[in-house]
Coordinates of C-alpha atoms and ligand atoms in Angstrom, one line a residue:
X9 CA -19.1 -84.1 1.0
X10 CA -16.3 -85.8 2.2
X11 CA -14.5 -83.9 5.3
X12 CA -11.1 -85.3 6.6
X13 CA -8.5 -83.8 8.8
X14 CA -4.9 -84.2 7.7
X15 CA -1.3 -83.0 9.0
X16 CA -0.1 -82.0 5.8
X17 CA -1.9 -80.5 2.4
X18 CA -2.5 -82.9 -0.6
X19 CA 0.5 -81.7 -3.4
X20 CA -2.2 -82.6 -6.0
X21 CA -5.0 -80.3 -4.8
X22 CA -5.5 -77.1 -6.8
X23 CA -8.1 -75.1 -4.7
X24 CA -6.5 -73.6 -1.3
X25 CA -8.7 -72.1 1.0
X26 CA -8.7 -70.2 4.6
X27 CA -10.9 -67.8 6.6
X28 CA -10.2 -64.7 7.4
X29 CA -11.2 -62.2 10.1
X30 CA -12.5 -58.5 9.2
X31 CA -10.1 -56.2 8.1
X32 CA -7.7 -58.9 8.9
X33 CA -5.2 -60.5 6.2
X34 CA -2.4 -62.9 8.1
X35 CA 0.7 -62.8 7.1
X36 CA 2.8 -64.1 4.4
X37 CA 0.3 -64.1 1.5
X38 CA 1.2 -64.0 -2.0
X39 CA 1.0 -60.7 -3.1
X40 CA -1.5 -61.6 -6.2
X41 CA -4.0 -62.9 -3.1
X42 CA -2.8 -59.8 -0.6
X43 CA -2.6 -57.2 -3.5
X44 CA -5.1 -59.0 -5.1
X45 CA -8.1 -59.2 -2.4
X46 CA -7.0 -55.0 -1.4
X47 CA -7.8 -54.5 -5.0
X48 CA -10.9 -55.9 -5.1
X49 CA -12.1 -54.5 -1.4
X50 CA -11.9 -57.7 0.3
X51 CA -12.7 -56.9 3.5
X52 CA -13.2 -60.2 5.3
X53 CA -16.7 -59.0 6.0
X54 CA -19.1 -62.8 7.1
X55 CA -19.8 -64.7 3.9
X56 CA -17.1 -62.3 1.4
X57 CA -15.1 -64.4 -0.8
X58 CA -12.4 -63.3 -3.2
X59 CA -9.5 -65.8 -4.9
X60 CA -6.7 -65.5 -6.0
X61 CA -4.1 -67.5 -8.5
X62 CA -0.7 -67.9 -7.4
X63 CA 2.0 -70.2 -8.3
X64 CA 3.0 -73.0 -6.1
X65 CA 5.8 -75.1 -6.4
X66 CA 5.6 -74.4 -10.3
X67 CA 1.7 -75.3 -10.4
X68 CA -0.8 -73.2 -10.3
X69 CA -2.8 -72.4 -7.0
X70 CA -6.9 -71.0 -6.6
X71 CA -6.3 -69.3 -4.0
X72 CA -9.3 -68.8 -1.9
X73 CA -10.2 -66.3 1.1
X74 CA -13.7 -66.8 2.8
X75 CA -14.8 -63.8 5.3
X76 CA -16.1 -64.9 9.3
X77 CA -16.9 -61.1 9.9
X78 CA -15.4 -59.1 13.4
X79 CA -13.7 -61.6 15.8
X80 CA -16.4 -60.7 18.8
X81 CA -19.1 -60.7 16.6
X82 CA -22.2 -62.0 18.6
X83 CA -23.8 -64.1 16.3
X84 CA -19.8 -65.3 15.4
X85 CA -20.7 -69.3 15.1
X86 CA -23.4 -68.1 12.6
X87 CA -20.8 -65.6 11.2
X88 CA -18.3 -69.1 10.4
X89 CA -21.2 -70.8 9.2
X90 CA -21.2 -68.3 6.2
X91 CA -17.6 -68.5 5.7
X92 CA -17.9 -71.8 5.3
X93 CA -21.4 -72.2 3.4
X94 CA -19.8 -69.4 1.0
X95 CA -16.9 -71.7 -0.2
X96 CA -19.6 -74.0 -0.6
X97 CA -21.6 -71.5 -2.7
X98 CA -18.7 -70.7 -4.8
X99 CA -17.1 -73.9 -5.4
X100 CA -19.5 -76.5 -5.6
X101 CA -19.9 -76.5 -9.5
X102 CA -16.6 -75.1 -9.9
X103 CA -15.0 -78.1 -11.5
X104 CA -12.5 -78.7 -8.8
X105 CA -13.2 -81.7 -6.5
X106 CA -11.4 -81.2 -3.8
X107 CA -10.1 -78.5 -1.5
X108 CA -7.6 -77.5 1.2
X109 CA -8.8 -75.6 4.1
X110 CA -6.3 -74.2 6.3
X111 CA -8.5 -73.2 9.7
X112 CA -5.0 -72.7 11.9
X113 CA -6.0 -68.7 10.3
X114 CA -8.5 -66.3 11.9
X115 CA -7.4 -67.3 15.9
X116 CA -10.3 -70.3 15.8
X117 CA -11.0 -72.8 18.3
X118 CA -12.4 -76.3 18.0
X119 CA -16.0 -75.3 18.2
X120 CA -15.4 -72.2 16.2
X121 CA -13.5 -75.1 13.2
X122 CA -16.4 -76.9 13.3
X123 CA -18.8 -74.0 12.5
X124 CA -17.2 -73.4 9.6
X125 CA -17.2 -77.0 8.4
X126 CA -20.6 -77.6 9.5
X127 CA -21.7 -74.0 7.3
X128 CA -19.7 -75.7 4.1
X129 CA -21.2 -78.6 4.8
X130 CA -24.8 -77.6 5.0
X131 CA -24.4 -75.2 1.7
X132 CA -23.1 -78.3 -0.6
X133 CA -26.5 -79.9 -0.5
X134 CA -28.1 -80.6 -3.9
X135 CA -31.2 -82.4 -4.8
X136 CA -30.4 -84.0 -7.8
X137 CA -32.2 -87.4 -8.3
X138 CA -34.4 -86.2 -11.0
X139 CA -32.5 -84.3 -13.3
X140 CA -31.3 -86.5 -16.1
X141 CA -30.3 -83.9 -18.1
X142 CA -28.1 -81.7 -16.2
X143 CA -25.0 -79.7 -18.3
X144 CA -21.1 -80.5 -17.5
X145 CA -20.8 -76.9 -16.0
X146 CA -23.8 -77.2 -13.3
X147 CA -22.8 -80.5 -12.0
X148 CA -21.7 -80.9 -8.5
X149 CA -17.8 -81.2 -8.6
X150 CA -16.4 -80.6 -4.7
X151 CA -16.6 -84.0 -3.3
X152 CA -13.9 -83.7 -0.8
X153 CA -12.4 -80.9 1.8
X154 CA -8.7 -81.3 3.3
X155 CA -8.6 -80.0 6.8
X156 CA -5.0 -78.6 7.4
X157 CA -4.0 -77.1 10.7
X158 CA -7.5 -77.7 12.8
X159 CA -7.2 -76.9 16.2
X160 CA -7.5 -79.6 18.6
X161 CA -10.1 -81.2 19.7
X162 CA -11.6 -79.5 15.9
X163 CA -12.1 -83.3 14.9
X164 CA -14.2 -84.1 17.5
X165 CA -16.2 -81.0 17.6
X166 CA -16.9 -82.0 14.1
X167 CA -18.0 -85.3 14.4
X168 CA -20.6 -84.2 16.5
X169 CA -21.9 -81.4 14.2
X170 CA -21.5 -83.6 11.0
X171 CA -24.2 -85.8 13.1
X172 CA -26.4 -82.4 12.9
X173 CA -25.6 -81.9 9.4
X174 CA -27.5 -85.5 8.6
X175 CA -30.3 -85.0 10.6
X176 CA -30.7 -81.4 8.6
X177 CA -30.0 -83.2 4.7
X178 CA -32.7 -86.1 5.9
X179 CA -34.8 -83.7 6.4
X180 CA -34.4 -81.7 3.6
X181 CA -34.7 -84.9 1.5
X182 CA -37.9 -85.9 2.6
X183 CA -39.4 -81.9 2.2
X184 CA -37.6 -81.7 -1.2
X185 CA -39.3 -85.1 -2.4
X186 CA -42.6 -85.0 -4.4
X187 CA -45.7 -86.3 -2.6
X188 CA -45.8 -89.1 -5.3
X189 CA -42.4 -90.1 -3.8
X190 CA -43.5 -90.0 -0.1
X191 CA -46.5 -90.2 1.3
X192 CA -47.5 -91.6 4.9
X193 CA -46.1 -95.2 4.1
X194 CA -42.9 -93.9 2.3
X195 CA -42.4 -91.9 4.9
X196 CA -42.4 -94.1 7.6
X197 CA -39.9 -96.2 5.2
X198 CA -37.3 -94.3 4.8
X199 CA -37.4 -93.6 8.7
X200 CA -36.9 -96.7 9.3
X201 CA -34.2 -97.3 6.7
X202 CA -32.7 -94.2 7.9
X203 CA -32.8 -95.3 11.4
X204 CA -31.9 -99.0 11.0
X205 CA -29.0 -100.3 13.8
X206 CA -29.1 -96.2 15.2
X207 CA -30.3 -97.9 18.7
X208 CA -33.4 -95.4 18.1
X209 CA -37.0 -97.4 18.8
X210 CA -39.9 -96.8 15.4
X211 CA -43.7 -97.7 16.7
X212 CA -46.3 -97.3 14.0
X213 CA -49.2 -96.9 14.0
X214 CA -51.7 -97.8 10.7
X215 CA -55.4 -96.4 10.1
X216 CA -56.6 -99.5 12.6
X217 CA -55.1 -99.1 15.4
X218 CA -55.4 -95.3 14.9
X219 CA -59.7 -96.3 14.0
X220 CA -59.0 -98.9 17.5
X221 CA -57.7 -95.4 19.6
X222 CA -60.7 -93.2 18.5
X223 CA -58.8 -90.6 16.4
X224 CA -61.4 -89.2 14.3
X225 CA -59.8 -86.0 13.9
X226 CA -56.6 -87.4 12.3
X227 CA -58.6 -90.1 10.7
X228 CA -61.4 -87.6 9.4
X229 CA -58.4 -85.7 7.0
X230 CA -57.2 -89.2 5.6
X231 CA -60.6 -90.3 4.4
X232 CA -60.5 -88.7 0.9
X233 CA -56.8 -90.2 0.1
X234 CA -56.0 -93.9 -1.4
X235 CA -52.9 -93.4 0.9
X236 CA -53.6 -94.9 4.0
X237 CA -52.5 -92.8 7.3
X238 CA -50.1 -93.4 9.9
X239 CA -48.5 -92.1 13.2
X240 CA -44.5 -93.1 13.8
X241 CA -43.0 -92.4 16.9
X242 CA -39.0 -92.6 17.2
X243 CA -38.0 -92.7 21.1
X244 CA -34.6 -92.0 22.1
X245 CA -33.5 -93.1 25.6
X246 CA -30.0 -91.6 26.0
X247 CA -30.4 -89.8 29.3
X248 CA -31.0 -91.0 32.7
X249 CA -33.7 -93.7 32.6
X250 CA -36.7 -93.1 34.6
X251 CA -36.7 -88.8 33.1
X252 CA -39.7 -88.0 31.2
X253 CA -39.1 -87.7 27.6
X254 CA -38.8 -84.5 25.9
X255 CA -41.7 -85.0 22.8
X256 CA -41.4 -83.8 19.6
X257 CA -44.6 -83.3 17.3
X258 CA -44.7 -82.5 13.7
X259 CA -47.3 -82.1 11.6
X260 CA -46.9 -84.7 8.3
X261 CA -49.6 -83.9 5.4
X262 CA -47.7 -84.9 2.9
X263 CA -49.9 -83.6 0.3
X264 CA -52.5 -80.6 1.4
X265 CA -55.2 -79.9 -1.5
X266 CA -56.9 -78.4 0.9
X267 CA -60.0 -81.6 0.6
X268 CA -63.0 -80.8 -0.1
X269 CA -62.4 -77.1 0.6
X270 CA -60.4 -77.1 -2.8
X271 CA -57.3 -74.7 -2.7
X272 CA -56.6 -72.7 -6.1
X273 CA -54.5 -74.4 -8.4
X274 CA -51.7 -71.6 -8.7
X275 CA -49.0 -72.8 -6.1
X276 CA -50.3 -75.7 -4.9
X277 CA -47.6 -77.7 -6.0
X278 CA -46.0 -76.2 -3.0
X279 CA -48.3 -78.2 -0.4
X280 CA -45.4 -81.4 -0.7
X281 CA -43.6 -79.6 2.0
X282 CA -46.7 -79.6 4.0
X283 CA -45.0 -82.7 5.8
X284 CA -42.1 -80.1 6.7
X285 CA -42.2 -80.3 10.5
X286 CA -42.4 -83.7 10.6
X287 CA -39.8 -83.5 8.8
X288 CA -37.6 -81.3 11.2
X289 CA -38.7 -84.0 13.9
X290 CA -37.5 -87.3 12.4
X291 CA -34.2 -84.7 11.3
X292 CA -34.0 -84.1 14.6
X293 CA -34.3 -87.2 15.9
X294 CA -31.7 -88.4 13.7
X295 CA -29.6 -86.0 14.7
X296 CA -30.2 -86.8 18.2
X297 CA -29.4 -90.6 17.4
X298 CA -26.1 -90.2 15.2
X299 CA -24.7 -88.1 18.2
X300 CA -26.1 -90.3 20.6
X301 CA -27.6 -87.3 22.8
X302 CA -27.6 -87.4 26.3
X303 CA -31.3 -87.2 26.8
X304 CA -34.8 -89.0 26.4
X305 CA -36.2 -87.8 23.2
X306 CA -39.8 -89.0 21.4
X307 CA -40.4 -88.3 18.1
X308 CA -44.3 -88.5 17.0
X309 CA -45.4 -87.3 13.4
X310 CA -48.8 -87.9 12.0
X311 CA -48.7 -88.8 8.4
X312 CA -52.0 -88.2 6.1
X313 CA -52.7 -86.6 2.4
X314 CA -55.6 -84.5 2.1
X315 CA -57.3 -85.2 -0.7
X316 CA -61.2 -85.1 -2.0
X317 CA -62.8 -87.8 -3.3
X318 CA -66.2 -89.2 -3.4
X319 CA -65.3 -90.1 1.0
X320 CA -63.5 -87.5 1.7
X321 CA -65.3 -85.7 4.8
X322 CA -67.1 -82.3 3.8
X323 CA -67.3 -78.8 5.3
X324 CA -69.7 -79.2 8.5
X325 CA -68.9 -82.7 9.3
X326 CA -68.4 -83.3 13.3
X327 CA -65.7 -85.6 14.4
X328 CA -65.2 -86.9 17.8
X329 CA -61.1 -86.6 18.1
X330 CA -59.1 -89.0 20.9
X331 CA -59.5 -86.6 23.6
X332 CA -63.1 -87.0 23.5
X333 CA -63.8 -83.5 22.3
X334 CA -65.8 -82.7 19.2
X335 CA -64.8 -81.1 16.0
X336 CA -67.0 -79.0 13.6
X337 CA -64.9 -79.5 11.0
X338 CA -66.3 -76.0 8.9
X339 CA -63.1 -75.7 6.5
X340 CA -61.2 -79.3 5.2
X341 CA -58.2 -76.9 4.6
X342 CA -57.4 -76.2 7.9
X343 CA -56.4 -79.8 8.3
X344 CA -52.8 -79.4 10.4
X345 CA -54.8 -78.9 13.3
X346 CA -57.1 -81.8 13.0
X347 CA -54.2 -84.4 12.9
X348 CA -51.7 -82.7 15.4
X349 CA -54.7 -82.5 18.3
X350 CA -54.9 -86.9 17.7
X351 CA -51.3 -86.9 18.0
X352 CA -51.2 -84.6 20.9
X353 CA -53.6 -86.7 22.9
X354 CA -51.8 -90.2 22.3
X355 CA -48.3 -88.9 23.2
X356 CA -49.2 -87.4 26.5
X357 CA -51.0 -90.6 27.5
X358 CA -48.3 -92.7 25.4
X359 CA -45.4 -90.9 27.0
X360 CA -46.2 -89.1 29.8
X361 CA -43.6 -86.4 28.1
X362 CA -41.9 -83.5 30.7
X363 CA -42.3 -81.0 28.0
X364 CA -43.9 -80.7 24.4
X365 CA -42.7 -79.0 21.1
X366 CA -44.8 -79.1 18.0
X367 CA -43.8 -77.8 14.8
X368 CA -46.3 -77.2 11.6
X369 CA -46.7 -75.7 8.5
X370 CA -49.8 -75.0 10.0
X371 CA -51.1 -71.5 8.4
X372 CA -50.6 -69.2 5.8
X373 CA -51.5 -66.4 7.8
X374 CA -48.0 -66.9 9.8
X375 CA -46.0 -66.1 6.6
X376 CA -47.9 -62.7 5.9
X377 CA -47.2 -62.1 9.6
X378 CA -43.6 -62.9 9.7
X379 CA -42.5 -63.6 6.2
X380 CA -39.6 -66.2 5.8
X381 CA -37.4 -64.6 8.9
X382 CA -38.9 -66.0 11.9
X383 CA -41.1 -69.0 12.9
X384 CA -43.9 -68.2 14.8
X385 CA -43.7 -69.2 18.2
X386 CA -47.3 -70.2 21.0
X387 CA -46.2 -71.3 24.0
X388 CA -47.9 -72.0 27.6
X389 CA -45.0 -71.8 29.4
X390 CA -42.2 -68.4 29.9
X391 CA -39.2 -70.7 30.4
X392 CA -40.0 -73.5 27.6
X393 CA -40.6 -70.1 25.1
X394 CA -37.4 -68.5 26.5
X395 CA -35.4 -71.3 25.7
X396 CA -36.3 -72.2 22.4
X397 CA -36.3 -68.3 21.4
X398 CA -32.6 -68.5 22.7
X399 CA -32.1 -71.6 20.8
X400 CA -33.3 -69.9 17.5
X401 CA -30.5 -67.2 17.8
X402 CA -28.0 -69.5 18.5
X403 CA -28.3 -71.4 15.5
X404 CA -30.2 -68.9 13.2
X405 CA -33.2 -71.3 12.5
X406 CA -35.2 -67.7 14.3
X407 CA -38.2 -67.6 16.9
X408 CA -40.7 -64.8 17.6
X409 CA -43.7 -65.5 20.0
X410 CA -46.9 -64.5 19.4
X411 CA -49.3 -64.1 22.1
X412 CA -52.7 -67.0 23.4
X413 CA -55.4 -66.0 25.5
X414 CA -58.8 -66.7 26.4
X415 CA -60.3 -63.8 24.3
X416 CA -58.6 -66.0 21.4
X417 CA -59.7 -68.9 22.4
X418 CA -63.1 -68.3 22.6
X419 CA -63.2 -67.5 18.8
X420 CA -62.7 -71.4 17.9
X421 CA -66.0 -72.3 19.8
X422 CA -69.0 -73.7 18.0
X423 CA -72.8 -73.5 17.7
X424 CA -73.3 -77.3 17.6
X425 CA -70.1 -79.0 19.2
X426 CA -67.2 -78.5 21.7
X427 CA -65.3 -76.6 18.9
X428 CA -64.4 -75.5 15.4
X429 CA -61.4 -75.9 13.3
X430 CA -61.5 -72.3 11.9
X431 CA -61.7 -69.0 13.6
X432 CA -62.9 -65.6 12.0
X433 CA -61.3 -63.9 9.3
X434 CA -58.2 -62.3 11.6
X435 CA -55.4 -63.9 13.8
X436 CA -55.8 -67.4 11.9
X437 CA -52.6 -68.5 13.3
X438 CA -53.4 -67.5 16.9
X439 CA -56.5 -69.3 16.7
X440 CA -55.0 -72.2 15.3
X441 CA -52.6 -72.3 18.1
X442 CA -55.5 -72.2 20.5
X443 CA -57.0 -75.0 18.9
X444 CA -53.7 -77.5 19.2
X445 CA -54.2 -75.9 23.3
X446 CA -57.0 -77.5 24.0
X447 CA -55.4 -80.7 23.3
X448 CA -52.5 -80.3 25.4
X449 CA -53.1 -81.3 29.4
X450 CA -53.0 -78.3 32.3
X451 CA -49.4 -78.1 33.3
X452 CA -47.7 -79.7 30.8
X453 CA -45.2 -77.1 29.3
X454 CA -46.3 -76.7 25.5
X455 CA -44.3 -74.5 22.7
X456 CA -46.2 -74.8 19.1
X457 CA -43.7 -73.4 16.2
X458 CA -45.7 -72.3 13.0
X459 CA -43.2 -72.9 10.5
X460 CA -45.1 -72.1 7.1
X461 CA -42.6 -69.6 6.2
X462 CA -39.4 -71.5 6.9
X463 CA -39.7 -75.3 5.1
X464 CA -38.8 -74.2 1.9
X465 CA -37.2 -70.7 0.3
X466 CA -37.2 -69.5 -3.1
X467 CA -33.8 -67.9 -2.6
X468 CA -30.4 -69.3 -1.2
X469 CA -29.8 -68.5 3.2
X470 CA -26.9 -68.7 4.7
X471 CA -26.5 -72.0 4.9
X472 CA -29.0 -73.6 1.8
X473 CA -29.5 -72.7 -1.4
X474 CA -33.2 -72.3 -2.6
X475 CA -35.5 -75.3 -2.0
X476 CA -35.8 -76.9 1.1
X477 CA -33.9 -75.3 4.7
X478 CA -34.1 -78.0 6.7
X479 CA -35.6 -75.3 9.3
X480 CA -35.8 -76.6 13.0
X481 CA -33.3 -79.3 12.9
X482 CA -30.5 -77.2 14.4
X483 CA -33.5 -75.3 16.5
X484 CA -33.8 -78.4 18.3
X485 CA -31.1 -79.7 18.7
X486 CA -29.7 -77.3 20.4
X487 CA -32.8 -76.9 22.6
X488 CA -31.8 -80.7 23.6
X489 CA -28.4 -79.7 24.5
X490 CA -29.1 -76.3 26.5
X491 CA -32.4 -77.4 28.2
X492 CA -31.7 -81.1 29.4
X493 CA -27.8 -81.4 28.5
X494 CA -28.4 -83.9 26.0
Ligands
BES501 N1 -50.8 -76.1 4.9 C1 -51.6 -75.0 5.0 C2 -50.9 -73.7 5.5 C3 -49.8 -73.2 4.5 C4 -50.2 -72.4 3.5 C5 -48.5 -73.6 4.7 C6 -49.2 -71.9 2.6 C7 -47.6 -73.1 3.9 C8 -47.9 -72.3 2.8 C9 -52.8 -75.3 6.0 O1 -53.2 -76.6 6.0 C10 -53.9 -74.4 5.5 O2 -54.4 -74.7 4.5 N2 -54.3 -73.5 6.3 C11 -55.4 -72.6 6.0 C12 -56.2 -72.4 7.2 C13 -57.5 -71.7 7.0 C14 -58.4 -72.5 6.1 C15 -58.2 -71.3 8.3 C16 -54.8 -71.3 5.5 O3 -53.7 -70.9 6.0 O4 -55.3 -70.7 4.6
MN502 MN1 -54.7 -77.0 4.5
ZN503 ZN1 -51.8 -78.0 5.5

């Protein structure tokens, strides 16, 4: 999508948009749009759209009106978003490729502009690479939008958000793409495609120097895959050298069939996304990078597939992860945890990091517990939670914290080494959590988000369609901007 301000409309442009406020019509409209939108009880409420057709200097006009809900609204930037994801919605097969969008309506300012374009924006992504066969009428048309009457200062407001919007549609890509299109090596490819001349820093890591560092936990998941493993870190030095970094952690199985511990076959197709907050890290990071963020950032994923084979490790095996400790490894499914405690362990002693937030499509249990609203949200530290949980209403990618404590903790322990990866049959997610804590050094400030429910939806939000959300992206980056001014 192609978003320019301009003084003046376009003559040739059919489709004319604006946003309106509740209960709020301005001025001046053409009574088939005024009339029109009464008629069909248009009431400007967030996300409403009605049009119009008028005539227009002999031509004829699609007149558009998107809703943004009550002026002091509190969740009003989110409220924008929908007005501008819902022209999205409704024109983006609609045969017309370009629009006008007059935002000098509804009393905006340059931040409030951007929200809009950054909702419309978000909404227009498609994944389309593999359908060959795709009718005239369901084929993206709206290529361009015509900004008319921005406030000022609305074009640099959106520069900066458009760098959020790239961060969220590379993320999306790599969640949306099939696990025979990326795996660990892809992965770390189109990272570094992606990142190429950004000023951002890739290290990888491969299975050697992984084998070299003692990582037997992350190592331990890989062995039944012919897709060799890695770790890629992206740093980001933008703020004041000599500040810890800020670390970012996702969890990358880019295909879970749960190993050995076999998962059923109905819905397992759904385990490609299992890479999903790694990628909402390297999204992030991007993110980050485009808008050249104030702030020391380092983004760590580790990428392996879980698979079983004839080496793949079995139910019962120990492994001896980088921290030292030992791993009864009774379940293969509950592989998140095994490679996020390896990754952990080298970015602390890697990066020394002020402050760590890992994200995972760690457990199943999280989406019975919170369903596709809210990620789920462990955290040692009040501040680092209070944050992040303020950073999730901001920018609707939602938080709710669940609690850790050594009754928990004690669940994970084994008869025969330090630990195990599984707990009993209740609170799987809390006991994963406390897993991933024993990994993380006293005092370090630690948040782990449990984002099963959020990588991918089967219906559209306000600001995707069905597929993947892109969830965390704008959680983060916003966390960056609030907690370290980046
Ligand atoms: N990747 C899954 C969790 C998951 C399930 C994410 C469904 C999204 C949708 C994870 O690796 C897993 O398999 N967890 C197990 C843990 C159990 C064996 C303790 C689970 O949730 O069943
Ligand atoms: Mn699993
Ligand atoms: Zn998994």
């Amino acid at each position: 999508m192609q978003i320019e301000f301009s003084d003046t409309a376009p003559g040739d442009i059919r489709l004319h948009a604006i946003v309106t406020n509740r209960d709020c019509l301005p001025e001046g409209l053409d009574a088939a749009v005024s009339d029109g939108a009464d008629a069909a009880r248009y009431s400007g409420r967030a996300g409403q759209t009605f049009e119009g057709f008028v005539k227009h200097h002999g031509k004829l006009v699609r007149y558009a009106l998107a809703g943004a809900g009550e002026t002091e609204a509190k969740g009003r930037s989110i409220n924008l978003e929908k007005a501008g994801a819902a022209l999205a919605a409704k024109y983006l097969t609609s045969g017309e490729e370009a629009m006008v969008l007059d935002l000098g309506q509804a009393g905006l300012n340059a931040a409030q502009a951007a929200s809009v374009l950054l909702g419309l924006r978000l909404r227009s992504w498609r994944h389309d690479a593999y359908r060959t066969k795709l009718k005239e009428e369901q084929k993206k048309t709206l290529a361009s939008v015509t900004v008319i009457n921005a406030p000022n200062g609305a074009d640099a407001a959106w520069a900066d958000a458009d760098a959020v919007a790239q961060g969220v549609d590379f993320t999306r890509e790599l969640v949306a793409e099939p696990a025979n299109k990326v795996f660990p090596v892809s992965f770390v490819h189109r990272c570094e495609q992606a990142f190429a001349g950004t000023g951002a820093e890739l290290v990888v890591l491969d299975d050697d120097q992984m084998e070299e560092l003692g990582m037997g936990a992350l190592l331990g998941v890989g062995l039944g895959s012919e897709q060799p493993s890695r770790i890629l870190a992206i740093k980001w030095m933008g703020g004041n050298p000599g500040d810890a970094p800020t670390a970012f952690v996702g969890k990358g199985v880019t295909f879970d069939t749960g190993g050995i511990s076999l998962k059923p076959g109905p819905g397992m197709g759904d385990m490609k996304w299992d890479m999903g907050g790694a990628g909402a890290v390297v999204g992030t990071m991007l993110a980050l990078v485009k808008r050249k963020a104030k702030a020391n950032v380092v983004g760590v994923v580790g990428l392996v597939e879980n698979m079983p084979d004839g080496k793949a490790q079995r139910p019962g095996d120990i492994v001896t992860s980088m921290s030292g400790q030992t791993i009864e490894v009774l379940n293969t499914d509950a592989e998140g945890r095994l490679v996020l405690c390896d990754v952990l362990t080298w970015v602390q002693r890697e990066f020394k990091p002020a402050r760590i937030v890992d994200l995972a499509t760690l457990t199943g249990a999280m989406i019975i517990t919170l369903g596709n609203e809210h990620g789920g949200m462990f955290a040692n530290d009040d501040d680092l939670a209070d944050e992040l949980l303020a950073s999730g209403k901001r920018t609707g990618d939602k938080l709710w914290r669940l609690p850790l404590s050594p009754a928990y903790d004690k669940l994970i322990n084994s008869p025969i080494a330090d630990m195990q990866n599984i707990g009993p049959k209740f609170a799987g997610s809390i006991t994963a959590a406390q897993f991933l804590k024993r990994f993380v050094d006293d005092g370090t400030p630690w948040a782990h988000l449990d984002i099963a429910g959020m990588v991918w939806a089967d219906k559209p939000g306000h600001s995707w369609d069905k597929g993947a959300t892109g969830y965390g992206v704008r959680l983060l980056d916003d966390f960056i901007r609030t907690s370290v001014q980046g």
